[in-house]
PDB file of N, CA and C in Angstrom:
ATOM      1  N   UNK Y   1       0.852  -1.164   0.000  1.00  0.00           N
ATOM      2  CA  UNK Y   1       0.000   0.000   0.000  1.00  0.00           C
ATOM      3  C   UNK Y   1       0.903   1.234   0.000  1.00  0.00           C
ATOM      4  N   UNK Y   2       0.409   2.265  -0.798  1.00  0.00           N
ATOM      5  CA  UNK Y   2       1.294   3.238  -0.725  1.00  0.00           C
ATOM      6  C   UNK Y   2       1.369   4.352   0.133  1.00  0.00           C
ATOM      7  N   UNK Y   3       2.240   4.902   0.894  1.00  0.00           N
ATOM      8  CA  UNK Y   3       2.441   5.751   1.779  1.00  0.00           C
ATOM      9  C   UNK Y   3       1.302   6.871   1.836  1.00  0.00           C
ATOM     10  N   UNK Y   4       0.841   7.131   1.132  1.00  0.00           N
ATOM     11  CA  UNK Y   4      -0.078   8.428   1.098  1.00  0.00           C
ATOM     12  C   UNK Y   4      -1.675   7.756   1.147  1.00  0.00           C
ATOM     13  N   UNK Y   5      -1.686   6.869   0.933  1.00  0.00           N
ATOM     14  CA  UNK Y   5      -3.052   5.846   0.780  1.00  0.00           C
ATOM     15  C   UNK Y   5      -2.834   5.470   2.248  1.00  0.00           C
ATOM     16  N   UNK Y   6      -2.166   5.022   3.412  1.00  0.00           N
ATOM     17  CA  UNK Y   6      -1.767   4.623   4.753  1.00  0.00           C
ATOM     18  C   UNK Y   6      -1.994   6.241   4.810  1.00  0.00           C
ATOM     19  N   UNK Y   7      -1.084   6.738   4.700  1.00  0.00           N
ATOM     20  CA  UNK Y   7      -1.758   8.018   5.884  1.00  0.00           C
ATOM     21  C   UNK Y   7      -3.294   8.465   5.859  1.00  0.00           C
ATOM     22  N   UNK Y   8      -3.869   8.498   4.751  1.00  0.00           N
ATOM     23  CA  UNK Y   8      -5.304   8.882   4.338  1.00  0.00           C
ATOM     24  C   UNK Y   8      -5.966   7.738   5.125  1.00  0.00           C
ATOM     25  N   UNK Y   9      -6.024   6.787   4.617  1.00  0.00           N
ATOM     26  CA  UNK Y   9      -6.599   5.829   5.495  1.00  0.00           C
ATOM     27  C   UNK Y   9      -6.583   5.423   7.214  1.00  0.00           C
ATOM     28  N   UNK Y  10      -5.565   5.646   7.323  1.00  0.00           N
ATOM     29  CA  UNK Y  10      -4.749   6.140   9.012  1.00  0.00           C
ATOM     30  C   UNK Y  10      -5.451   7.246   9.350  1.00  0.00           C
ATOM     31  N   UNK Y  11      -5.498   8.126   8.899  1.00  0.00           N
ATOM     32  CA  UNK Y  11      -5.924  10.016   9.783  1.00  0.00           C
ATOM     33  C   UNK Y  11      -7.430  10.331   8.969  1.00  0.00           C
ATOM     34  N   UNK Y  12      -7.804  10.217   7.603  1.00  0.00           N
ATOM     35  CA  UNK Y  12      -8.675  10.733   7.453  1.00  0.00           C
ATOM     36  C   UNK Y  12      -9.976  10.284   7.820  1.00  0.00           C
ATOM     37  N   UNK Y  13     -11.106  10.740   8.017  1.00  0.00           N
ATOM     38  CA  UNK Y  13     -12.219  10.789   8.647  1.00  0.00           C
ATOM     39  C   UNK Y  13     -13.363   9.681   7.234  1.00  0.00           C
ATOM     40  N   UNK Y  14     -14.083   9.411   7.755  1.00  0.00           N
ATOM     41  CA  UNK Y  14     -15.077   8.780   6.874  1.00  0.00           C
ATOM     42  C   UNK Y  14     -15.328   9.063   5.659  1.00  0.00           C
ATOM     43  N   UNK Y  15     -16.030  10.157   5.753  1.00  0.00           N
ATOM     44  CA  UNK Y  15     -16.504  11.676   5.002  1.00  0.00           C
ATOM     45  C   UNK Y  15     -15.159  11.871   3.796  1.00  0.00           C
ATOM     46  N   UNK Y  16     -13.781  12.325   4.286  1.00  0.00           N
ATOM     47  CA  UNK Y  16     -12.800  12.740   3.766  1.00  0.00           C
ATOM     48  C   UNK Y  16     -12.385  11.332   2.722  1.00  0.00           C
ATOM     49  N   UNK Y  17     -12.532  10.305   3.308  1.00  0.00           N
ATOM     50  CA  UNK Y  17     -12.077   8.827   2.574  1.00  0.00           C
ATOM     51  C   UNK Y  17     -12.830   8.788   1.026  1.00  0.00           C
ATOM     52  N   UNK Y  18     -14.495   9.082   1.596  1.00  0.00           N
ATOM     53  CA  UNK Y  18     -15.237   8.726   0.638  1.00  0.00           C
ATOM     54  C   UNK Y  18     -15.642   9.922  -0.631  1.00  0.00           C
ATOM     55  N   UNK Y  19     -14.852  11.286  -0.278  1.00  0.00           N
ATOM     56  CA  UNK Y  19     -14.700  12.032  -1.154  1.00  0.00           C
ATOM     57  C   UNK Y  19     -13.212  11.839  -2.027  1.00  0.00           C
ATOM     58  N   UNK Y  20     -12.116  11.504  -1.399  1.00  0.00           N
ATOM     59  CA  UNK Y  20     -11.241  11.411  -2.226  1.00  0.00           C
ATOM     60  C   UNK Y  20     -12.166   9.880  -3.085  1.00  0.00           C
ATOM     61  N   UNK Y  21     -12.174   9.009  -2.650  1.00  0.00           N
ATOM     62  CA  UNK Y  21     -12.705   7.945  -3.426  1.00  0.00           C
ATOM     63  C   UNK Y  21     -13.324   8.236  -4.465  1.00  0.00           C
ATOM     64  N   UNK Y  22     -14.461   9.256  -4.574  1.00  0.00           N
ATOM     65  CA  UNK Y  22     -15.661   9.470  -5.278  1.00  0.00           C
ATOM     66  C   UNK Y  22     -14.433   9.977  -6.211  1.00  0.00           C
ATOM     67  N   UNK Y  23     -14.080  11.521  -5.745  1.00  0.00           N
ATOM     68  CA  UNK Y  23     -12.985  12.195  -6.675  1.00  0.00           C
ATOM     69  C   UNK Y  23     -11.892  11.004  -8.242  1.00  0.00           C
ATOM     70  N   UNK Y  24     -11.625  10.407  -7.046  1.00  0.00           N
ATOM     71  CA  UNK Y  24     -10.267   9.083  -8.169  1.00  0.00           C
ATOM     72  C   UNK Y  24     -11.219   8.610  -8.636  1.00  0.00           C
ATOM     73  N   UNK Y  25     -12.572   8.242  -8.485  1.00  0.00           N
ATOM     74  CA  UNK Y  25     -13.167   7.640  -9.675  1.00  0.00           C
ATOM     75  C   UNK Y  25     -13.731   7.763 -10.550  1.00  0.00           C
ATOM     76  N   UNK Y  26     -14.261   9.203 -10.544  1.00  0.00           N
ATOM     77  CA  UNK Y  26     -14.831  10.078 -11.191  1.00  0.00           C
ATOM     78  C   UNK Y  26     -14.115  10.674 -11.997  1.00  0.00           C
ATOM     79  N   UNK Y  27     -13.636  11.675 -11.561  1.00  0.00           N
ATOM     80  CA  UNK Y  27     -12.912  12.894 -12.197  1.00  0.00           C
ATOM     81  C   UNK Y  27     -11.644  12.538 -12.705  1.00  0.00           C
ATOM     82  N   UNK Y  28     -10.817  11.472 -12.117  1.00  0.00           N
ATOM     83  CA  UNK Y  28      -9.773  11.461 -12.243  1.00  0.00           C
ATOM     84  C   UNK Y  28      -9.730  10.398 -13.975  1.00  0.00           C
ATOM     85  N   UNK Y  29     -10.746   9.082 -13.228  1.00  0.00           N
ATOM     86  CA  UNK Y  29     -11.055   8.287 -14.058  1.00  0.00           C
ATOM     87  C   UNK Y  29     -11.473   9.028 -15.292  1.00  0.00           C
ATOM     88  N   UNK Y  30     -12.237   9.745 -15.353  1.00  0.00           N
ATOM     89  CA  UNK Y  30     -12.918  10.543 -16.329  1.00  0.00           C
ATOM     90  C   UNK Y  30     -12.112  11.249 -17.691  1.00  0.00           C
ATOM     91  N   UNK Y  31     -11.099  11.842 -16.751  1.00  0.00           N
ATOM     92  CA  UNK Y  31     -10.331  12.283 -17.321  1.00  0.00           C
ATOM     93  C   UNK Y  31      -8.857  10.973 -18.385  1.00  0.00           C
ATOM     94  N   UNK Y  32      -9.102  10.483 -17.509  1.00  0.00           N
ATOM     95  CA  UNK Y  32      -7.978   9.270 -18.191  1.00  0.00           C
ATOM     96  C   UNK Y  32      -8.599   8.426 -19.300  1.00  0.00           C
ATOM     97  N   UNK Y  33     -10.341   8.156 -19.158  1.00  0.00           N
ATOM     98  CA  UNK Y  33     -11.342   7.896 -20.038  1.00  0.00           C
ATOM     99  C   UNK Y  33     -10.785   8.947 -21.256  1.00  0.00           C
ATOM    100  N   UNK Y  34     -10.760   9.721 -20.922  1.00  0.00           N
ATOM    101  CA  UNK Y  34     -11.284  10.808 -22.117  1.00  0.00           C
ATOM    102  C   UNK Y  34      -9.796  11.343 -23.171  1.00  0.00           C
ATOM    103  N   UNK Y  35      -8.699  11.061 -22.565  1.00  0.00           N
ATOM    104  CA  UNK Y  35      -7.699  11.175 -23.267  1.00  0.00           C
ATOM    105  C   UNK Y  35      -7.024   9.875 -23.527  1.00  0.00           C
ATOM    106  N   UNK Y  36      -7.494   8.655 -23.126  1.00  0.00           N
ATOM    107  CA  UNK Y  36      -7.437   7.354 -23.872  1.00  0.00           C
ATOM    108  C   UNK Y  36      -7.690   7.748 -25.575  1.00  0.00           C
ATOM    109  N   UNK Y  37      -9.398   8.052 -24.661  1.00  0.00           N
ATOM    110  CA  UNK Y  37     -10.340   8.044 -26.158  1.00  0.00           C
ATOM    111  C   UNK Y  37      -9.758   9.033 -27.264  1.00  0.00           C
ATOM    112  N   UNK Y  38      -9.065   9.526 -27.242  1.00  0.00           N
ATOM    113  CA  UNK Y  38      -8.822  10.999 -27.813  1.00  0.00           C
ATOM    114  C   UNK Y  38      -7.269  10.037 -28.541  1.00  0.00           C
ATOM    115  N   UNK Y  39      -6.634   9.505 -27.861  1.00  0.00           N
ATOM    116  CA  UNK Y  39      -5.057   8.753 -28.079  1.00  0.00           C
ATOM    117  C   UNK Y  39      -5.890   8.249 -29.277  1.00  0.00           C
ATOM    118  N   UNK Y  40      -6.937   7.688 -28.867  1.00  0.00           N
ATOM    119  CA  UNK Y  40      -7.330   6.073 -30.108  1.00  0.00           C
ATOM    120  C   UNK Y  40      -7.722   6.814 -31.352  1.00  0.00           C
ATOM    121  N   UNK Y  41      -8.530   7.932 -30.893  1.00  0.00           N
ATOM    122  CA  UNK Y  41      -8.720   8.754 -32.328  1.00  0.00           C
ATOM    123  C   UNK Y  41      -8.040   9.045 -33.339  1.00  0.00           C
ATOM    124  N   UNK Y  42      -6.986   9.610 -32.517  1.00  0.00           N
ATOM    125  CA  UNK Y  42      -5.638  10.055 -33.499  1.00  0.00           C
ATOM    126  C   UNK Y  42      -5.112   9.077 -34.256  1.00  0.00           C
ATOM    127  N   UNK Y  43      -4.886   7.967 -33.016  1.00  0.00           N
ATOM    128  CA  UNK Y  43      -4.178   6.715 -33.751  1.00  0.00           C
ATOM    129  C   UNK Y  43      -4.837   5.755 -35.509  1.00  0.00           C
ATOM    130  N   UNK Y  44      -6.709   6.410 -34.698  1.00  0.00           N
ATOM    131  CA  UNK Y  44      -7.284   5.444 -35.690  1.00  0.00           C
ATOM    132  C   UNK Y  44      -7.643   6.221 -37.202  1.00  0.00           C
ATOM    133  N   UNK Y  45      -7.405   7.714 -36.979  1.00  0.00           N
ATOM    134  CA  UNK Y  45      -7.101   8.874 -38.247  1.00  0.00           C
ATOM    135  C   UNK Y  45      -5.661   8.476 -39.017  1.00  0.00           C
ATOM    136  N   UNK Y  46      -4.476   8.097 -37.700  1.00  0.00           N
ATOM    137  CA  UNK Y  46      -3.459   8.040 -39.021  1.00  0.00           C
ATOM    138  C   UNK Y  46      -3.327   6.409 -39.735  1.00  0.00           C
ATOM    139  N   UNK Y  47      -4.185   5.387 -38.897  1.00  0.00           N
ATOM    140  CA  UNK Y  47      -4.417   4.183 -39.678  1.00  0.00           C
ATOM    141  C   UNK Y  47      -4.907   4.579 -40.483  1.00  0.00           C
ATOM    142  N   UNK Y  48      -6.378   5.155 -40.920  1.00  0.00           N
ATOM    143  CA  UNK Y  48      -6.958   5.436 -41.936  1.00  0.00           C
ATOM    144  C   UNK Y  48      -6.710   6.152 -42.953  1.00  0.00           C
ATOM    145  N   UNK Y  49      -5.725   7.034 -42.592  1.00  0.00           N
ATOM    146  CA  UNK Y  49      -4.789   7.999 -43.663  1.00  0.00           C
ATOM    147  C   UNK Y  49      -3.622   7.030 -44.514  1.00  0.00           C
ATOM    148  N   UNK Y  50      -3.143   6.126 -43.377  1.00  0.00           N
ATOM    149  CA  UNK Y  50      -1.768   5.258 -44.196  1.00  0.00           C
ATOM    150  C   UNK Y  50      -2.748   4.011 -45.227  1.00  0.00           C
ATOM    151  N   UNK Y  51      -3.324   3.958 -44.721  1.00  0.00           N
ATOM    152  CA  UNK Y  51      -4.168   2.940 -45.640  1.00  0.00           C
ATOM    153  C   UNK Y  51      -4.780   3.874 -46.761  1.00  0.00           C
ATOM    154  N   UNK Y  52      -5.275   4.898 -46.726  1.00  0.00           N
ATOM    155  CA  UNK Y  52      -5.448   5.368 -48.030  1.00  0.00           C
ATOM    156  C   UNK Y  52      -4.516   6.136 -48.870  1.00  0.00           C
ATOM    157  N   UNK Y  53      -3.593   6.092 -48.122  1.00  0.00           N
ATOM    158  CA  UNK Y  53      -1.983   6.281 -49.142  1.00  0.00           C
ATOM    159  C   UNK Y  53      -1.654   4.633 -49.875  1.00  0.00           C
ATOM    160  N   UNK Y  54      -1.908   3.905 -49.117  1.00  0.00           N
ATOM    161  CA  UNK Y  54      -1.473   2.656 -49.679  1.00  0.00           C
ATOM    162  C   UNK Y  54      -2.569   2.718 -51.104  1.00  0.00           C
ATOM    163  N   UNK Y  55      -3.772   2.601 -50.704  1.00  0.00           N
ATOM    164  CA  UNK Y  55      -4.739   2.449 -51.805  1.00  0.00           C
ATOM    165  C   UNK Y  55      -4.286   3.480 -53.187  1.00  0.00           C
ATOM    166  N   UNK Y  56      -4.089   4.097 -52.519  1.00  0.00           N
ATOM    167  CA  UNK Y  56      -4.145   5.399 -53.906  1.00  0.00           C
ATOM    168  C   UNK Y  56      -2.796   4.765 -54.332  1.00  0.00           C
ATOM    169  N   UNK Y  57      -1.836   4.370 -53.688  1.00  0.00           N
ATOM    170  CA  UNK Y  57      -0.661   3.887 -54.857  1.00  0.00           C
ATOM    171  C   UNK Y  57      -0.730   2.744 -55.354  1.00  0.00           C
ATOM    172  N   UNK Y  58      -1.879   1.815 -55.289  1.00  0.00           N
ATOM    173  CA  UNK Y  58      -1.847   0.880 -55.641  1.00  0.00           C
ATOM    174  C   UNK Y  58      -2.982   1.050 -57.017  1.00  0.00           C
ATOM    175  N   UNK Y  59      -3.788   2.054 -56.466  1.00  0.00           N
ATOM    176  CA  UNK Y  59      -4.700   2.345 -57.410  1.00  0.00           C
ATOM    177  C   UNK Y  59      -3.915   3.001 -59.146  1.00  0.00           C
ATOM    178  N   UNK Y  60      -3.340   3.560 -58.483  1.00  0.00           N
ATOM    179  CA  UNK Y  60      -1.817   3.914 -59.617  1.00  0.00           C
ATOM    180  C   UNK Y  60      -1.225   3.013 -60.328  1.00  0.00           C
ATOM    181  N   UNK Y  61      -1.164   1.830 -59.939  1.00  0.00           N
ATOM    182  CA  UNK Y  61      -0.276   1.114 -60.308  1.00  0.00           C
ATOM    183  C   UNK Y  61       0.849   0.608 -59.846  1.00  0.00           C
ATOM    184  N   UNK Y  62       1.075   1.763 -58.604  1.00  0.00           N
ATOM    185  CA  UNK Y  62       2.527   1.449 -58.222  1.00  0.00           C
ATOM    186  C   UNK Y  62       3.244   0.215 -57.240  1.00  0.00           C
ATOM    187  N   UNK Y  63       3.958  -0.025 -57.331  1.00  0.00           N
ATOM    188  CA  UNK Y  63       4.639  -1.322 -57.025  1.00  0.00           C
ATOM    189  C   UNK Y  63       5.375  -0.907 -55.772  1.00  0.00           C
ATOM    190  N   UNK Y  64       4.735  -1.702 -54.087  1.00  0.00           N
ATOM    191  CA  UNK Y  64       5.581  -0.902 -52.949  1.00  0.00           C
ATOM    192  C   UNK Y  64       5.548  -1.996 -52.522  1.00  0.00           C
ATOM    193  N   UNK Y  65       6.999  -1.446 -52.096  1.00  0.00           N
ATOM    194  CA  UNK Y  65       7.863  -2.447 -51.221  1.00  0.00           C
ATOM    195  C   UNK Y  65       7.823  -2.675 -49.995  1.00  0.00           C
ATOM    196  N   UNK Y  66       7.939  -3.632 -49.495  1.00  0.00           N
ATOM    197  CA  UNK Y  66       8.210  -3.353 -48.128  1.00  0.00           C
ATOM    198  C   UNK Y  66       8.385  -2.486 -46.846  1.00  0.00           C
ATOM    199  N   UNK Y  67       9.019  -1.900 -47.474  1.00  0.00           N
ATOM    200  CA  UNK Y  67       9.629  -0.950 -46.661  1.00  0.00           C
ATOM    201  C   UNK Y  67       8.939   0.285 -46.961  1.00  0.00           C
ATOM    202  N   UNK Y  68       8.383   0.441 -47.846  1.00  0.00           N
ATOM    203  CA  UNK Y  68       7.418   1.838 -47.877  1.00  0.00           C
ATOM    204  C   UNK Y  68       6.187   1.459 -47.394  1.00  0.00           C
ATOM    205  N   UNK Y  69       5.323   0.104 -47.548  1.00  0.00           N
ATOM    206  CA  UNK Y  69       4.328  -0.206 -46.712  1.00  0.00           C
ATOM    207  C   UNK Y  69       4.765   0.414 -44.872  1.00  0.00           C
ATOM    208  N   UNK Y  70       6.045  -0.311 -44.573  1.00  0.00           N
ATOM    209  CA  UNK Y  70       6.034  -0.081 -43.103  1.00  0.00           C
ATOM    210  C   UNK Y  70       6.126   1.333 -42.849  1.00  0.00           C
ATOM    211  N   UNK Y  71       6.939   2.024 -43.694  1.00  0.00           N
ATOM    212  CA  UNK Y  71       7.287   3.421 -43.582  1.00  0.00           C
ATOM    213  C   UNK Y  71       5.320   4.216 -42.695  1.00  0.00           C
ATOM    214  N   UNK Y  72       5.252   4.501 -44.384  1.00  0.00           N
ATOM    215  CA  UNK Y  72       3.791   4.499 -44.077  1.00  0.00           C
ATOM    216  C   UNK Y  72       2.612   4.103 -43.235  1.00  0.00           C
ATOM    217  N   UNK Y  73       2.414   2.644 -42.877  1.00  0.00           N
ATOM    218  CA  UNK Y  73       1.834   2.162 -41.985  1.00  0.00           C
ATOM    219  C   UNK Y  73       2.411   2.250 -40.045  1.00  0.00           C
ATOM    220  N   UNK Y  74       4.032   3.497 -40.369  1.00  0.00           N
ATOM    221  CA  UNK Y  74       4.381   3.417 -38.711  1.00  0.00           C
ATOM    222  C   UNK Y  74       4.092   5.083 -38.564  1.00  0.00           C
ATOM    223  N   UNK Y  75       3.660   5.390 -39.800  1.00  0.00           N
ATOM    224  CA  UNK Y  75       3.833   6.887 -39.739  1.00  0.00           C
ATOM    225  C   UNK Y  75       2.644   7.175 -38.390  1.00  0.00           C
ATOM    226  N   UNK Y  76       2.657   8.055 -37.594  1.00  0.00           N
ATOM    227  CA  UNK Y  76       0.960   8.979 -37.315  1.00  0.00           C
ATOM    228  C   UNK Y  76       1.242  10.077 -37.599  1.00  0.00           C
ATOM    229  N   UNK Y  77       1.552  10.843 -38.152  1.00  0.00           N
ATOM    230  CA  UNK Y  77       1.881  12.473 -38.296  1.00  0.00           C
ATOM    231  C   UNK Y  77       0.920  12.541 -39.388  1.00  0.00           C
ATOM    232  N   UNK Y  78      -0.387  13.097 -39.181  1.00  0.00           N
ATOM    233  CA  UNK Y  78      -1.335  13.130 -40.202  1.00  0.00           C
ATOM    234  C   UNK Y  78      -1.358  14.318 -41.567  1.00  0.00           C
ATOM    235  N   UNK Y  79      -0.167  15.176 -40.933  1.00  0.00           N
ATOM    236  CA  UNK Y  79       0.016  15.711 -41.883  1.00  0.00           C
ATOM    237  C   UNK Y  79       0.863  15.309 -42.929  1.00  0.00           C
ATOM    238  N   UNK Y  80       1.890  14.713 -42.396  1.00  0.00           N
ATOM    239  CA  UNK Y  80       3.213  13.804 -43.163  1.00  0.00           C
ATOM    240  C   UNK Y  80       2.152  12.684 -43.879  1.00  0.00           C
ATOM    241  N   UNK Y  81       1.364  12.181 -43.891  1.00  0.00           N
ATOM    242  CA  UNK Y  81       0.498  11.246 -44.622  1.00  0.00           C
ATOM    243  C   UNK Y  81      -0.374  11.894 -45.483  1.00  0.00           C
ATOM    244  N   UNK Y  82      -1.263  13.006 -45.008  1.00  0.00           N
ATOM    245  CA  UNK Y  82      -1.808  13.820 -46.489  1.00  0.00           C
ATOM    246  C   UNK Y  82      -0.900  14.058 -47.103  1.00  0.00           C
ATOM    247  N   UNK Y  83       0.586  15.026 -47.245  1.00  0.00           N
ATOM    248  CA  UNK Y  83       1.319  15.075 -47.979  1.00  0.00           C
ATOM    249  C   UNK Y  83       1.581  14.100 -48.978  1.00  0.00           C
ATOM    250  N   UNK Y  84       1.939  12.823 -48.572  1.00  0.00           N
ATOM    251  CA  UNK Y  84       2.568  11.477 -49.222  1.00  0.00           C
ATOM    252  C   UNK Y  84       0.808  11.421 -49.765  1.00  0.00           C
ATOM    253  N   UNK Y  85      -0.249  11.438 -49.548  1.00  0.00           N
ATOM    254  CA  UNK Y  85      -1.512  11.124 -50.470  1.00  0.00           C
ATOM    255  C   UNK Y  85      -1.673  12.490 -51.513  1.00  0.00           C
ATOM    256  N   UNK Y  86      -1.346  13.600 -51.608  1.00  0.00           N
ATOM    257  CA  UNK Y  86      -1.364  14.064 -52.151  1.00  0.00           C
ATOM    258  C   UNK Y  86      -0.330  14.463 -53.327  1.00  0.00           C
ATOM    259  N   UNK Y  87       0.739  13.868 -53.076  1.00  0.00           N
ATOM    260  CA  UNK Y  87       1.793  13.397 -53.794  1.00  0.00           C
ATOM    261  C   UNK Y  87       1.203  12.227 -54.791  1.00  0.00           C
ATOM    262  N   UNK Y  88       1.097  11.274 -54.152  1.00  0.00           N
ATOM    263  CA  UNK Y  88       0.447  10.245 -54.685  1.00  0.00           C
ATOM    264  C   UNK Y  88      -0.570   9.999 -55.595  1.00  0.00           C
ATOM    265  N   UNK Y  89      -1.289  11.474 -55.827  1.00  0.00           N
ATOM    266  CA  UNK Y  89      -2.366  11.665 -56.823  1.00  0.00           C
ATOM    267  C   UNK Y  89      -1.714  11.414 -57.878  1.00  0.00           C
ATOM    268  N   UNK Y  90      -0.421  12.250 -58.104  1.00  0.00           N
ATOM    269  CA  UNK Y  90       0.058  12.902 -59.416  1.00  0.00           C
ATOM    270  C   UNK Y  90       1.423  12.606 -59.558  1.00  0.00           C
ATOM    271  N   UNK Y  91       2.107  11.657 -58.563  1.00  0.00           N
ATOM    272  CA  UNK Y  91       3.666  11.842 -59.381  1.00  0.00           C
ATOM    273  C   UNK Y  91       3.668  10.687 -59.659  1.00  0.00           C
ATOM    274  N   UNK Y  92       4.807  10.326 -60.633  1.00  0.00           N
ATOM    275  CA  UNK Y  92       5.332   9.672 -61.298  1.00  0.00           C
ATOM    276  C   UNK Y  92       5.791   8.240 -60.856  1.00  0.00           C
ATOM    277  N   UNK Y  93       6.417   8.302 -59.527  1.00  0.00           N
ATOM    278  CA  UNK Y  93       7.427   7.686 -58.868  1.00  0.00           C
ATOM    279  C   UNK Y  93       7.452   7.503 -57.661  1.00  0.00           C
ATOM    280  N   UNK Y  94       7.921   6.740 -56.370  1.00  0.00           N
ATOM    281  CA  UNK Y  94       7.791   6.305 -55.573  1.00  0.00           C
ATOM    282  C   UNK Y  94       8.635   8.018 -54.630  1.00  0.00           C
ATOM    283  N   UNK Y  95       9.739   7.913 -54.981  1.00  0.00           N
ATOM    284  CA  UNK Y  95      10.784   8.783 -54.974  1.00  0.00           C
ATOM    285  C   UNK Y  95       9.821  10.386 -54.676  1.00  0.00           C
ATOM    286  N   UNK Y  96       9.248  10.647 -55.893  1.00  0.00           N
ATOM    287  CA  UNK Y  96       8.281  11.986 -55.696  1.00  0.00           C
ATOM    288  C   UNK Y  96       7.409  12.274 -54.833  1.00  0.00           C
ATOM    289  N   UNK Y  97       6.837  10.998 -54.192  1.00  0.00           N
ATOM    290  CA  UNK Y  97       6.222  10.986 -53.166  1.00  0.00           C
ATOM    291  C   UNK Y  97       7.053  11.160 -51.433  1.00  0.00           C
ATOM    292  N   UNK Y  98       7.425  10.418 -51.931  1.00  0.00           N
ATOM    293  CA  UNK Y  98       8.179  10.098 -50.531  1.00  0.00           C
ATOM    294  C   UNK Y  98       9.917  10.739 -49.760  1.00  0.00           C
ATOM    295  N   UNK Y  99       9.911  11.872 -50.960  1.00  0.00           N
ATOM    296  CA  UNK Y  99      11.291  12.576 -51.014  1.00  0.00           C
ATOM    297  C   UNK Y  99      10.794  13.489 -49.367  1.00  0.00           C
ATOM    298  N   UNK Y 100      11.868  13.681 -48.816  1.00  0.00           N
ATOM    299  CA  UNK Y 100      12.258  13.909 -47.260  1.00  0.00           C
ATOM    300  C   UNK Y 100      11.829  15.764 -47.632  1.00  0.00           C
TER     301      UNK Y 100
END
């Protein structure tokens, strides 16, 4: 048990126990709820962005390797992925897209 959970539990009063309680499960929880949910969003925008970079180069024609699948599929920077899809409309080459 941790030191600050022993003293609270040790000194604080009924009342005081069952408000911090309410507090950590509520508010605190709430909050950790809510920027989970917010993590998964992001995460599940830049899945959906690397996958439609993949599509559009395949829709092209283009031939990807390995290593540009992973590139792409480790990316989350959702802007670094519209870029590479908007590249991907119109160039030529793997290279045009994906130049640094």
């Amino acid at each position: 048990m941790g030191c600050a959970r022993h003293l609270i539990l040790a000194t604080a009063t009924a009342a005081v126990r069952n408000a911090l309680e309410t507090l950590m499960t509520t508010v605190f929880k709430d909050e950790f709820i809510d920027r989970i949910k917010a993590e998964g969003h992001a995460e599940g925008r830049a899945e959906g962005a690397a996958d439609l970079v993949l599509r559009i180069l395949a829709a092209r024609g283009f031939t990807t390797p390995s290593r540009v699948r992973d590139r792409v599929r480790s990316c989350d920077d959702l802007s670094q992925l519209e870029t590479w899809g908007i590249r991907a409309v119109t160039a030529t080459t793997l290279d045009e897209i994906f130049r640094d």
